[in-house]
Amino acid sequence: MDLASHIDRIVNSLRLMTFTDQSPDTEASEPESVTRALAPFRNRQTVEQLVVPMLKTGLKKYYEVDENGDLETKVSVVVAYSFEVCMVMSLQFIGVAYYESRVRFAAHFSPLSAPLSGRVAVEVDGEPRKVAGAKDSQWVRDRLELEHTKSPTVNEVLLSDSATGNIYEGLSSNFFAIYRGDAGAGRSATVHTAPLEFVLQGTVMKAVLTVCERDDIPVQWQFPNIEDAREGKWEGSFVSSEYCVQ
């Protein structure tokens, strides 16, 4: 597990996100009290000091009760801020409602199923994410409709710009297209993937890029285009996530 990259992602995501008690579609600034409470989690050194002991304790407890000892473990770390309204019942503040200033910091452990093998089916549907660089739980809620409406035989939904046909990424994966080369012109096949400022770079994507660099496979940070696929310019394509490279 590339723990360093996951810690970087937590910190970078929190720096990009704004926590308010307003609707996600409402432009609002983050209250100073919230910013102060989240400050330790926007500092990489502090997050590492908090995450590592929590994971050690959590994994130890998990393996004590885990009945699937042969499977790898999926670990999810969540940092959130609660705006839960509480009622104070005291002589001084009878019935007064106030916002409970509390950061939620937790880890969840579950079995990680073996990745799928072979070909997968995808469909192109849905617009790109609003804040691509942040691994935001709001995106999990936003993508539910796409997950519920996709065909039962479809493994992943690719997000695209309907005006240009540019493909960004999957709901939970990065996307790559292999563009055909031209041996006669001395042009080799090239891997195309969306520019990083428009997508969330997964840890498996980094492994793919490492292999491309090692084997001298050219990589272009350009959007794969659906029209290019229809015109036969693609030699193939694949998605990558912690669950698969297909």
Coordinates of C-alpha atoms in Angstrom, one line a residue:
M1 CA 0.0 0.0 0.0
D2 CA 1.3 3.4 -1.0
L3 CA 0.4 5.1 2.3
A4 CA 2.3 8.3 1.6
S5 CA 0.2 9.0 -1.5
H6 CA -3.0 8.3 0.4
I7 CA -2.0 10.7 3.1
D8 CA -1.1 13.3 0.5
R9 CA -4.5 12.9 -1.0
I10 CA -6.3 13.4 2.3
V11 CA -4.4 16.6 3.0
N12 CA -4.8 18.0 -0.5
S13 CA -8.5 17.1 -0.7
L14 CA -9.2 18.9 2.6
R15 CA -7.2 22.0 1.4
L16 CA -9.4 22.1 -1.7
M17 CA -12.7 21.6 0.1
T18 CA -14.8 24.2 1.9
F19 CA -16.9 23.0 4.9
T20 CA -20.1 25.0 5.5
D21 CA -23.6 24.3 6.8
Q22 CA -25.1 25.4 3.5
S23 CA -26.3 23.4 0.5
P24 CA -23.4 21.9 -1.6
D25 CA -24.7 24.1 -4.5
T26 CA -24.5 27.3 -2.4
E27 CA -21.4 29.5 -2.6
A28 CA -20.4 30.2 1.0
S29 CA -17.2 30.8 2.9
E30 CA -15.9 28.4 5.6
P31 CA -16.5 29.7 9.2
E32 CA -13.2 30.6 11.0
S33 CA -14.1 28.1 13.8
V34 CA -14.3 25.3 11.2
T35 CA -11.0 26.3 9.6
R36 CA -9.3 26.3 12.9
A37 CA -10.7 22.8 13.8
L38 CA -9.6 21.4 10.4
A39 CA -6.2 23.0 10.4
P40 CA -4.4 19.9 11.8
F41 CA -5.9 17.8 9.1
R42 CA -4.6 20.1 6.4
N43 CA -1.1 19.6 7.6
R44 CA 0.6 16.6 6.2
Q45 CA 2.9 15.9 9.2
T46 CA 0.1 16.1 11.6
V47 CA -2.2 13.8 9.5
E48 CA 0.6 11.2 9.3
Q49 CA 1.0 11.3 13.1
L50 CA -2.7 10.7 13.5
V51 CA -3.4 8.2 10.7
V52 CA -0.6 5.7 11.4
P53 CA -1.5 4.8 15.0
M54 CA -5.2 4.7 14.1
L55 CA -4.5 2.2 11.2
K56 CA -2.3 0.1 13.4
T57 CA -4.9 -0.2 16.1
G58 CA -7.8 -0.6 13.7
L59 CA -6.1 -3.3 11.6
K60 CA -5.1 -5.2 14.8
K61 CA -8.7 -5.2 15.9
Y62 CA -10.0 -6.1 12.5
Y63 CA -7.8 -9.1 12.1
E64 CA -8.9 -10.4 15.5
V65 CA -12.5 -10.7 14.2
D66 CA -11.9 -11.1 10.4
E67 CA -13.2 -14.4 9.1
N68 CA -11.7 -13.9 5.6
G69 CA -8.1 -14.0 6.5
D70 CA -7.0 -14.9 3.0
L71 CA -8.3 -11.6 1.5
E72 CA -6.6 -8.3 1.5
T73 CA -8.2 -5.5 3.5
K74 CA -9.8 -2.4 2.1
V75 CA -9.1 0.6 4.4
S76 CA -11.2 3.9 4.1
V77 CA -10.1 6.9 6.1
V78 CA -12.7 9.7 6.5
V79 CA -12.2 13.3 7.7
A80 CA -15.4 15.4 8.0
Y81 CA -16.9 18.2 9.9
S82 CA -20.2 17.9 11.8
F83 CA -22.7 20.7 11.9
E84 CA -25.1 18.7 13.9
V85 CA -27.5 20.8 16.0
C86 CA -27.5 19.9 19.7
M87 CA -29.7 21.1 22.5
V88 CA -28.1 22.4 25.7
M89 CA -30.0 21.4 28.8
S90 CA -28.6 23.4 31.7
L91 CA -29.6 26.1 34.1
Q92 CA -27.6 28.6 32.2
F93 CA -28.6 27.6 28.6
I94 CA -32.0 26.0 28.8
G95 CA -33.3 24.9 25.4
V96 CA -30.6 26.8 23.5
A97 CA -29.6 25.3 20.1
Y98 CA -26.0 25.5 19.1
Y99 CA -23.7 24.0 16.5
E100 CA -21.4 21.3 17.8
S101 CA -17.9 22.0 16.6
R102 CA -16.5 18.6 15.9
V103 CA -14.2 17.1 13.4
R104 CA -15.1 13.5 12.5
F105 CA -12.0 11.4 11.9
A106 CA -12.5 7.6 11.4
A107 CA -11.3 4.6 9.6
H108 CA -13.3 1.7 8.2
F109 CA -12.0 -1.8 7.4
S110 CA -13.5 -4.4 5.2
P111 CA -12.5 -7.3 2.9
L112 CA -11.0 -6.3 -0.4
S113 CA -12.3 -8.6 -3.1
A114 CA -10.0 -9.9 -5.8
P115 CA -10.0 -7.7 -8.9
L116 CA -11.9 -8.7 -11.9
S117 CA -10.1 -10.2 -14.8
G118 CA -10.7 -10.0 -18.5
R119 CA -12.7 -7.5 -20.5
V120 CA -15.1 -5.1 -18.9
A121 CA -18.1 -3.1 -20.2
V122 CA -18.3 0.7 -19.9
E123 CA -20.8 3.3 -20.9
V124 CA -20.1 7.0 -21.5
D125 CA -22.6 9.1 -19.5
G126 CA -22.4 12.0 -17.1
E127 CA -20.5 15.3 -16.9
P128 CA -17.0 15.7 -15.2
R129 CA -16.8 16.3 -11.5
K130 CA -16.9 19.9 -10.1
V131 CA -13.7 19.6 -8.0
A132 CA -11.7 16.8 -9.6
G133 CA -8.6 17.1 -7.4
A134 CA -10.5 16.4 -4.1
K135 CA -11.6 12.9 -3.0
D136 CA -14.8 14.3 -1.6
S137 CA -17.6 12.2 -0.1
Q138 CA -20.1 14.5 -1.9
W139 CA -19.0 12.9 -5.1
V140 CA -20.1 9.5 -3.8
R141 CA -23.6 11.0 -3.4
D142 CA -23.5 12.8 -6.7
R143 CA -22.6 9.7 -8.7
L144 CA -25.4 7.5 -7.1
E145 CA -27.8 8.2 -9.9
L146 CA -25.3 7.2 -12.6
E147 CA -24.6 4.0 -10.7
H148 CA -28.3 3.2 -10.3
T149 CA -29.2 3.9 -13.9
K150 CA -26.4 2.1 -15.7
S151 CA -27.0 -1.2 -17.4
P152 CA -26.6 -4.3 -15.1
T153 CA -23.9 -5.6 -17.6
V154 CA -21.9 -2.3 -17.3
N155 CA -18.9 -2.3 -15.0
E156 CA -18.0 1.4 -15.1
V157 CA -19.4 4.7 -16.3
L158 CA -17.0 7.1 -18.0
L159 CA -17.5 10.9 -17.5
S160 CA -17.2 13.0 -20.6
D161 CA -17.8 16.5 -22.0
S162 CA -20.9 16.1 -24.2
A163 CA -19.9 19.1 -26.3
T164 CA -16.4 17.9 -27.3
G165 CA -16.6 14.1 -26.7
N166 CA -13.5 14.3 -24.5
I167 CA -13.4 11.5 -21.9
Y168 CA -12.2 12.5 -18.4
E169 CA -12.3 9.5 -16.0
G170 CA -14.6 6.8 -14.6
L171 CA -16.8 7.1 -11.5
S172 CA -14.1 5.4 -9.5
S173 CA -11.3 4.9 -11.9
N174 CA -8.8 6.6 -14.3
F175 CA -9.2 6.1 -18.0
F176 CA -6.5 5.4 -20.7
A177 CA -6.8 5.1 -24.4
I178 CA -4.0 3.6 -26.6
Y179 CA -3.7 5.5 -29.8
R180 CA -2.4 3.7 -32.9
G181 CA 1.1 4.3 -34.1
D182 CA 2.5 4.3 -37.6
A183 CA 5.4 2.0 -38.1
G184 CA 6.1 3.4 -41.6
A185 CA 6.3 7.0 -40.2
G186 CA 8.3 5.8 -37.2
R187 CA 5.5 6.7 -34.8
S188 CA 4.8 4.3 -31.9
A189 CA 1.5 3.8 -30.2
T190 CA 0.8 6.3 -27.5
V191 CA -1.1 6.2 -24.2
H192 CA -3.5 9.1 -23.8
T193 CA -5.2 10.1 -20.5
A194 CA -6.8 13.3 -19.3
P195 CA -4.6 16.1 -17.9
L196 CA -4.2 15.8 -14.2
E197 CA -5.8 19.1 -13.4
F198 CA -9.1 17.7 -14.6
V199 CA -9.2 14.3 -12.8
L200 CA -8.3 12.6 -9.5
Q201 CA -5.1 10.7 -9.9
G202 CA -5.5 7.3 -8.4
T203 CA -2.6 5.4 -6.8
V204 CA -2.9 2.6 -9.4
M205 CA -2.6 5.3 -12.1
K206 CA 0.8 6.1 -10.7
A207 CA 1.8 2.4 -11.1
V208 CA 0.7 2.5 -14.7
L209 CA 2.7 5.6 -15.4
T210 CA 5.8 4.0 -13.7
V211 CA 5.5 1.0 -16.1
C212 CA 5.1 3.3 -19.1
E213 CA 8.3 5.2 -18.1
R214 CA 10.2 1.9 -17.5
D215 CA 9.2 0.4 -20.8
D216 CA 9.6 3.7 -22.8
I217 CA 5.9 3.8 -23.7
P218 CA 4.9 7.4 -24.6
V219 CA 2.2 9.0 -22.5
Q220 CA 0.3 12.1 -23.7
W221 CA -1.7 14.1 -21.2
Q222 CA -4.5 14.7 -23.7
F223 CA -8.2 13.8 -23.4
P224 CA -9.1 10.5 -25.2
N225 CA -11.9 11.4 -27.5
I226 CA -14.9 9.3 -28.3
E227 CA -14.9 10.3 -32.0
D228 CA -11.3 9.1 -32.3
A229 CA -12.5 5.7 -31.1
R230 CA -15.3 5.6 -33.6
E231 CA -12.8 6.5 -36.4
G232 CA -10.6 3.6 -35.4
K233 CA -7.7 5.7 -34.0
W234 CA -7.7 3.7 -30.8
E235 CA -5.8 0.4 -30.5
G236 CA -7.4 -0.3 -27.1
S237 CA -8.4 1.3 -23.8
F238 CA -8.4 0.4 -20.1
V239 CA -9.5 1.7 -16.7
S240 CA -7.5 1.5 -13.5
S241 CA -8.5 1.6 -9.9
E242 CA -7.6 -0.1 -6.7
Y243 CA -9.9 -2.9 -7.8
C244 CA -8.7 -3.4 -11.3
V245 CA -6.5 -2.5 -14.3
Q246 CA -8.7 -3.6 -17.3

